[in-house]
Amino acid sequence: MDKNSNKATFIFATIMVIIVGTVLAFTAEILKPFQAENVRREKMQNILMAVKVDTTRDGAEGLFNEYIKEQVVLNSKGEKIGDDAFNIKLKTELKKDITEQQFPLYLCEKDGEQYYIVEVRGKGLWGPVWGYIALEDDMNTVFGATFDHKGETPGLGAEITTDAFQNAFIGKKIMEGGEYSAIVVVKGNASGDHQVDALSGATITSVGVSNMIGLAFINYLPYFKELKK
Amino acid sequence: MSEAAEELKAPAIKEKSEPLFSKKNRKLLSDPMDDNNPVTVQVLGICSALAITVQLEPSVVMGVSVIVVCAFSNLLISLIRNLIPDRIRIIVQLVVVAFLVILVDQILKAFVYDVSKQLSVFVGLIITNCIIMGRLEAFALQNKPWPALLDGIGNGAAYGAVLVLVAFFRELLGSGKLFGADMLLWLGYEPNGMMILPPMALIVVGLIIWAQRARNTKLIETH
């Protein structure tokens, strides 16, 4: 058969697509557990980073079990409805109706101190940004924060993953006189307990981070109030 | 397709079997390194050379990934070169390259997760690297699998070598580090932020081309 005939062309294209599709689907299935394990450990690593526990991905699982004493799942009214916080996917929760949303909270104990780690998630310029923020046991002062992103611009928005930006959150407060007062990311001359300097050249990412943090704590406030009683 | 048909089509190529690493085959590996470098002589693949050469580590991984993709796509295309209908050959090449790139991406994600995060979108962009398509079109379609494999390795390695060279200067001068380890900072070196920006990659590539042509004068165009 002439390889350039229409028939041969169709047959060739069909067979090629079937072979390539099969092999790729097969590999994806085989590698999926390895990839999922990486993602799971990275999440543990990120949670631990919020309380300044530096670890490799391999060591994350052990340390996570050591430091994280309790996991709590909250609904939007701040009521405890479960304890498997780690498997809550905030990405899917935020798409749900507000009454059905669930929020993860991790209670961590390190060097005799109690910390509360909340998960935050929002929009950057190019895609999602997310992170973990640890509060001290007054449920007010930020002990540590860690952020990550999917595709922010390297050198600009991607700088939210640097220590310089993350450390600026340390010591900031989310309450003022008993009322919620969000931590905001502002352009230039951040001052006081509720402001952090934005990244120059990355306005939209900075605003995204600001909104993400501002909204996230609202869901936890009723629970914190309950705990303080 | 049978061996006989192949002989009928291209009698000139059919010859007595030659040693695996004959002079001609060795040249396939060494030629791209200097006289026929895909980046500095043919000026292909510049895009990725700008994007990922800020640090050495991603450059090395990118180089290795391109070697793998280039070698195996050359091999695969060469194996089926007598079956590929002419009219859809570019699409076939693209499918083969995309197939290999997705494989590489999946494997990186499973086994070297950190590096895969760092390279992020650029792994996928190997598909658009014109060196690979260029070699398929120019070499693999006309040659047997073994020379095609060598040609792929040679060109991939030559591309990787340029990446590493560019990244060496950019990371050293731009961050004062190599592979993330302090090299110049302890001497009080102030990192030159401009080296981190993409245009400096182009200028470094330009300097490499200059140095190469000063040494190898036959590369200089006469016009």
XYZ file of C-alpha atoms in Angstrom:
452
model
C 0.000 0.000 0.000
C 1.275 3.442 -0.867
C 2.115 5.160 2.393
C 0.922 8.498 1.039
C -2.568 7.335 0.098
C -5.470 8.746 2.055
C -6.236 5.329 3.495
C -2.687 4.779 4.746
C -2.612 8.252 6.237
C -5.819 7.658 8.173
C -4.716 4.229 9.350
C -1.319 5.547 10.428
C -2.817 8.465 12.339
C -5.371 6.247 14.078
C -2.882 3.621 15.169
C -0.411 6.259 16.337
C -2.996 8.009 18.488
C -4.201 4.754 20.027
C -0.678 3.620 20.921
C 0.409 6.974 22.319
C -2.828 7.390 24.273
C -2.610 3.919 25.788
C 1.001 4.227 26.854
C 0.453 7.659 28.415
C -2.666 6.589 30.273
C -0.859 3.528 31.552
C 2.180 5.499 32.805
C 0.003 8.126 34.420
C -1.829 5.426 36.365
C 1.401 3.756 37.485
C 3.050 6.996 38.604
C -0.021 8.482 40.269
C 0.633 7.035 43.767
C 4.194 8.406 43.756
C 3.015 11.846 42.671
C 0.190 11.906 45.198
C 2.613 10.948 47.959
C 4.885 13.865 46.992
C 1.976 16.282 47.124
C 0.818 14.918 50.484
C 4.249 15.240 52.065
C 4.708 18.687 50.619
C 1.483 19.762 52.305
C 2.789 18.476 55.633
C 6.067 20.265 55.007
C 4.242 23.529 54.314
C 2.074 23.219 57.415
C 5.168 22.646 59.530
C 6.919 25.605 57.940
C 4.211 27.883 59.305
C 5.372 26.989 62.814
C 9.011 27.330 61.743
C 9.780 23.644 61.688
C 12.163 23.215 58.805
C 12.211 19.768 57.335
C 12.855 17.834 54.175
C 9.943 16.251 52.391
C 11.008 12.800 53.491
C 11.104 13.839 57.134
C 7.821 15.722 56.989
C 5.526 12.845 57.844
C 7.249 11.931 61.114
C 7.521 15.516 62.317
C 3.959 16.249 61.280
C 2.687 13.452 63.501
C 4.967 14.641 66.277
C 3.981 18.320 66.312
C 0.383 18.366 65.115
C -1.566 17.246 68.163
C -5.072 17.759 66.921
C -6.903 18.419 63.710
C -10.243 20.154 63.629
C -12.719 20.609 60.800
C -14.962 23.636 61.185
C -18.060 24.720 59.332
C -18.639 28.336 58.370
C -20.291 29.055 61.726
C -17.131 27.958 63.488
C -18.580 24.752 64.898
C -16.412 21.691 65.099
C -17.794 19.037 62.774
C -14.884 16.655 62.268
C -11.262 15.949 62.914
C -9.780 14.940 59.574
C -8.539 18.388 58.616
C -5.646 17.142 56.506
C -7.892 15.624 53.872
C -10.029 18.723 53.480
C -9.310 20.280 50.109
C -9.829 23.995 50.571
C -9.875 24.427 46.810
C -13.087 22.403 46.479
C -14.548 23.746 49.722
C -14.328 27.348 48.556
C -16.364 26.500 45.466
C -19.222 25.156 47.560
C -22.087 27.123 48.990
C -21.001 29.010 52.115
C -23.278 26.936 54.359
C -21.577 23.724 53.253
C -17.983 24.877 53.379
C -15.576 23.176 55.738
C -12.340 24.635 57.031
C -9.246 22.862 58.352
C -7.500 23.901 61.561
C -4.360 22.300 62.949
C -3.459 22.482 66.615
C 0.245 22.283 67.024
C 2.406 21.936 70.105
C 6.017 22.961 69.859
C 8.425 23.533 72.763
C 5.516 23.572 75.198
C 3.684 26.305 73.323
C 0.333 25.914 71.586
C -0.131 27.157 68.017
C -3.150 27.305 65.719
C -2.476 26.811 62.034
C -5.082 27.906 59.517
C -5.075 27.314 55.798
C -5.578 30.211 53.407
C -6.270 30.162 49.701
C -6.965 32.842 47.124
C -6.180 34.195 43.695
C -2.903 35.666 42.495
C -2.258 37.167 39.099
C -1.920 33.979 37.052
C -3.434 31.338 39.257
C -4.137 30.232 42.798
C -2.031 31.295 45.759
C -2.280 29.509 49.094
C -0.529 29.173 52.375
C -0.627 28.423 56.065
C -0.602 30.914 58.899
C 0.197 29.970 62.472
C -1.223 31.986 65.381
C 0.202 32.002 68.867
C -1.922 30.682 71.713
C -3.536 34.118 72.210
C -5.230 33.370 68.832
C -4.266 36.849 67.795
C -0.552 37.209 67.074
C 0.895 35.658 63.924
C 3.688 33.273 64.781
C 4.638 32.361 61.236
C 3.331 32.302 57.696
C 4.178 30.393 54.579
C 2.848 30.951 51.071
C 3.026 29.143 47.794
C 1.656 29.721 44.327
C 1.047 27.939 41.091
C 2.388 30.267 38.467
C 3.172 33.765 39.694
C 5.870 35.657 37.820
C 9.380 34.679 38.940
C 11.144 37.618 40.558
C 7.854 39.480 41.090
C 4.738 37.695 42.382
C 6.656 34.501 43.041
C 8.543 36.413 45.751
C 5.673 35.629 48.140
C 7.494 32.370 48.821
C 10.598 34.180 50.099
C 11.463 34.499 53.760
C 11.631 38.279 53.433
C 7.940 38.503 52.572
C 6.740 35.737 54.879
C 8.673 36.979 57.906
C 7.025 40.368 57.575
C 3.825 38.742 58.860
C 5.388 37.591 62.095
C 4.078 39.493 65.096
C 1.151 41.023 63.193
C -2.225 40.801 64.904
C -5.668 39.844 63.637
C -7.678 41.375 66.495
C -7.987 44.962 67.671
C -9.927 45.718 70.852
C -11.832 42.447 70.685
C -12.883 43.020 67.065
C -11.510 41.379 63.939
C -9.051 43.587 62.123
C -7.646 41.969 59.003
C -3.977 41.995 58.165
C -3.647 43.891 54.909
C -0.821 44.092 52.420
C -0.226 47.749 51.602
C 1.944 49.631 49.150
C 4.818 51.348 50.899
C 5.389 52.267 54.537
C 3.480 49.489 56.264
C 3.083 50.321 59.907
C 1.252 49.101 62.956
C 0.032 45.650 63.863
C -2.127 45.020 60.816
C -0.083 46.082 57.811
C 2.547 44.333 55.738
C 4.580 45.817 52.887
C 3.480 44.725 49.407
C 5.891 43.393 46.828
C 6.996 46.033 44.375
C 5.972 45.206 40.834
C 3.521 42.559 41.984
C 0.450 44.570 42.893
C -2.151 42.011 41.886
C -0.425 39.150 43.675
C -0.079 41.332 46.777
C -3.749 42.280 46.697
C -4.604 38.608 46.210
C -2.621 37.634 49.285
C -4.228 40.459 51.229
C -7.764 39.366 50.302
C -7.000 35.733 50.926
C -5.798 36.403 54.471
C -8.526 38.888 55.224
C -11.293 36.461 54.327
C -9.757 33.308 55.726
C -9.750 34.244 59.427
C -13.413 35.253 59.460
C -14.408 31.606 59.308
C -12.292 30.736 62.324
C -13.210 33.627 64.605
C -16.308 32.043 66.227
C -14.313 28.945 67.073
C -11.452 30.979 68.536
C -13.971 32.937 70.604
C -15.388 29.673 71.894
C -11.927 28.386 72.786
C -11.042 31.516 74.720
C -14.030 31.183 77.055
C 7.692 -2.039 5.245
C 10.174 -4.650 4.147
C 13.906 -4.321 3.969
C 13.813 -4.794 0.214
C 11.545 -1.841 -0.333
C 13.842 0.311 1.712
C 16.728 -0.690 -0.483
C 14.821 0.206 -3.595
C 13.946 3.627 -2.291
C 17.319 4.663 -1.047
C 20.040 2.507 -2.505
C 22.674 5.120 -1.733
C 22.196 4.861 2.008
C 22.425 1.091 2.078
C 26.031 0.176 2.661
C 28.121 -2.436 4.387
C 27.671 -2.416 8.117
C 29.977 -0.016 9.871
C 31.252 -0.098 13.458
C 28.946 1.459 16.039
C 31.369 4.245 16.818
C 32.895 4.804 13.419
C 34.452 8.140 12.640
C 31.264 9.259 10.938
C 29.148 8.330 13.926
C 31.488 9.990 16.397
C 31.205 13.123 14.335
C 27.439 13.063 14.902
C 28.160 13.466 18.594
C 30.991 15.976 18.370
C 29.792 18.163 15.524
C 26.928 19.822 17.419
C 29.319 20.712 20.221
C 31.224 23.179 18.077
C 30.900 23.541 14.302
C 27.189 22.963 14.223
C 26.014 23.989 17.671
C 22.233 24.302 17.699
C 22.248 27.345 19.974
C 25.336 29.356 19.082
C 25.583 28.516 15.371
C 22.025 27.722 14.300
C 20.547 30.060 16.931
C 17.733 27.671 17.870
C 16.190 27.100 21.280
C 17.027 30.605 22.472
C 13.682 31.039 24.250
C 14.336 28.414 26.875
C 17.937 29.533 27.160
C 16.591 32.880 28.352
C 13.989 31.455 30.662
C 15.700 28.854 32.801
C 19.351 29.874 32.990
C 19.036 32.005 36.113
C 20.362 29.105 38.169
C 22.531 26.110 37.376
C 20.358 23.367 38.801
C 17.292 23.837 36.590
C 19.607 24.293 33.609
C 21.235 20.935 34.220
C 17.865 19.212 34.588
C 16.531 20.970 31.510
C 19.647 19.909 29.582
C 19.214 16.278 30.629
C 15.493 16.357 29.790
C 16.198 17.759 26.343
C 18.888 15.120 25.715
C 16.396 12.388 26.604
C 13.577 13.845 24.531
C 15.803 14.685 21.568
C 17.516 11.281 21.516
C 14.374 9.206 21.822
C 12.256 11.279 19.461
C 15.025 10.974 16.870
C 15.148 7.235 17.482
C 11.388 6.727 17.305
C 10.919 8.845 14.201
C 13.839 7.133 12.508
C 12.346 3.709 13.295
C 9.054 4.582 11.651
C 10.472 6.918 8.988
C 9.415 4.672 6.124
C 5.851 4.447 7.383
C 5.136 8.110 8.041
C 2.868 9.609 5.386
C 4.564 12.738 4.038
C 1.528 14.940 4.415
C 1.187 14.473 8.151
C 4.854 14.082 9.059
C 5.042 17.330 11.050
C 2.016 16.284 13.097
C 3.547 12.861 13.662
C 6.770 14.469 14.851
C 4.820 16.728 17.159
C 2.879 13.800 18.633
C 6.073 11.836 19.266
C 7.785 14.814 20.915
C 4.715 15.672 23.009
C 4.427 12.039 24.053
C 8.017 11.946 25.287
C 7.748 15.311 27.010
C 4.649 14.231 28.932
C 6.484 11.070 29.972
C 9.470 13.080 31.201
C 7.169 15.479 33.034
C 5.294 12.670 34.777
C 8.518 10.960 35.805
C 9.999 14.202 37.154
C 6.809 14.805 39.158
C 6.969 11.338 40.644
C 10.657 11.087 41.465
C 12.288 14.551 41.543
C 9.353 16.639 42.676
C 11.333 19.725 43.735
C 13.051 20.054 40.393
C 9.795 19.541 38.573
C 8.241 22.360 40.602
C 11.152 24.599 39.776
C 10.972 23.902 36.046
C 7.178 24.073 36.184
C 5.885 25.140 32.813
C 9.216 24.911 31.020
C 9.177 21.112 30.859
C 6.033 21.332 28.766
C 7.714 23.938 26.624
C 10.350 21.420 25.519
C 7.700 20.485 22.951
C 8.164 23.843 21.314
C 11.957 23.665 21.343
C 12.808 24.042 17.685
C 16.040 22.065 18.054
C 14.061 18.868 18.511
C 11.686 19.348 15.606
C 14.610 20.606 13.547
C 16.623 17.440 14.089
C 13.630 15.227 13.344
C 12.947 16.984 10.086
C 16.568 17.383 9.024
C 18.108 14.145 10.232
C 15.865 11.445 11.682
C 13.571 11.250 8.657
C 16.495 10.387 6.373
C 18.716 8.273 8.580
C 18.824 4.932 10.331
C 17.962 4.604 14.023
C 21.491 4.355 15.422
C 22.936 7.481 13.760
C 19.649 9.260 14.551
C 19.978 8.364 18.229
C 23.568 9.656 18.279
C 22.539 12.830 16.496
C 19.805 13.388 19.078
C 22.158 12.858 21.990
C 24.758 15.113 20.374
C 22.377 17.973 19.747
C 20.657 17.651 23.118
C 23.995 17.646 24.878
C 25.225 20.628 22.898
C 22.102 22.547 23.856
C 22.534 21.510 27.487
C 26.186 22.556 27.458
C 25.304 26.067 26.337
C 22.554 26.276 28.973
C 24.950 25.270 31.727
C 27.583 27.716 30.511
C 25.097 30.600 30.439
C 23.639 29.602 33.807
C 27.134 29.440 35.290
C 27.796 33.098 34.551
C 24.284 34.231 35.404
C 24.110 32.514 38.766
C 27.695 33.415 39.676
C 27.359 37.104 38.847
C 23.633 37.496 39.443
C 23.390 35.792 42.828
C 27.039 35.233 43.742
C 26.330 31.533 44.033
C 26.763 28.250 42.176
C 24.205 25.457 42.633
C 22.839 27.614 45.453
C 26.145 27.541 47.360
C 27.873 30.789 48.258
C 30.800 31.561 45.938
C 31.380 35.298 45.887
C 29.137 36.723 48.619
C 31.603 36.047 51.420
C 34.102 38.219 49.559
C 31.671 41.095 49.869
C 30.428 40.750 46.274
C 27.274 42.710 45.571
C 25.035 40.548 43.301
C 24.311 42.164 39.964
C 20.515 42.005 39.707
C 20.621 42.644 36.000
C 22.156 39.212 35.363
C 18.924 37.655 36.606
C 16.826 39.418 33.978
C 16.217 37.604 30.660
C 18.023 40.111 28.399
C 21.330 39.301 30.074
C 20.953 35.675 28.963
C 20.839 36.919 25.401
C 23.928 39.034 25.954
C 25.790 36.109 27.540
C 24.811 33.895 24.588
C 26.084 36.665 22.316
C 29.414 36.744 24.140
C 29.706 32.965 23.857
C 29.038 33.188 20.099
C 31.740 35.861 19.849
C 34.263 33.775 21.750
C 33.430 30.688 19.706
C 33.861 32.468 16.377
C 37.068 34.126 17.448
C 38.471 30.656 18.079
C 36.848 28.827 15.181
C 37.167 31.237 12.271
C 35.421 29.054 9.696
C 32.134 29.877 11.398
C 32.403 33.526 10.430
C 30.080 34.369 7.535
C 31.842 36.005 4.621
C 29.150 38.449 3.573
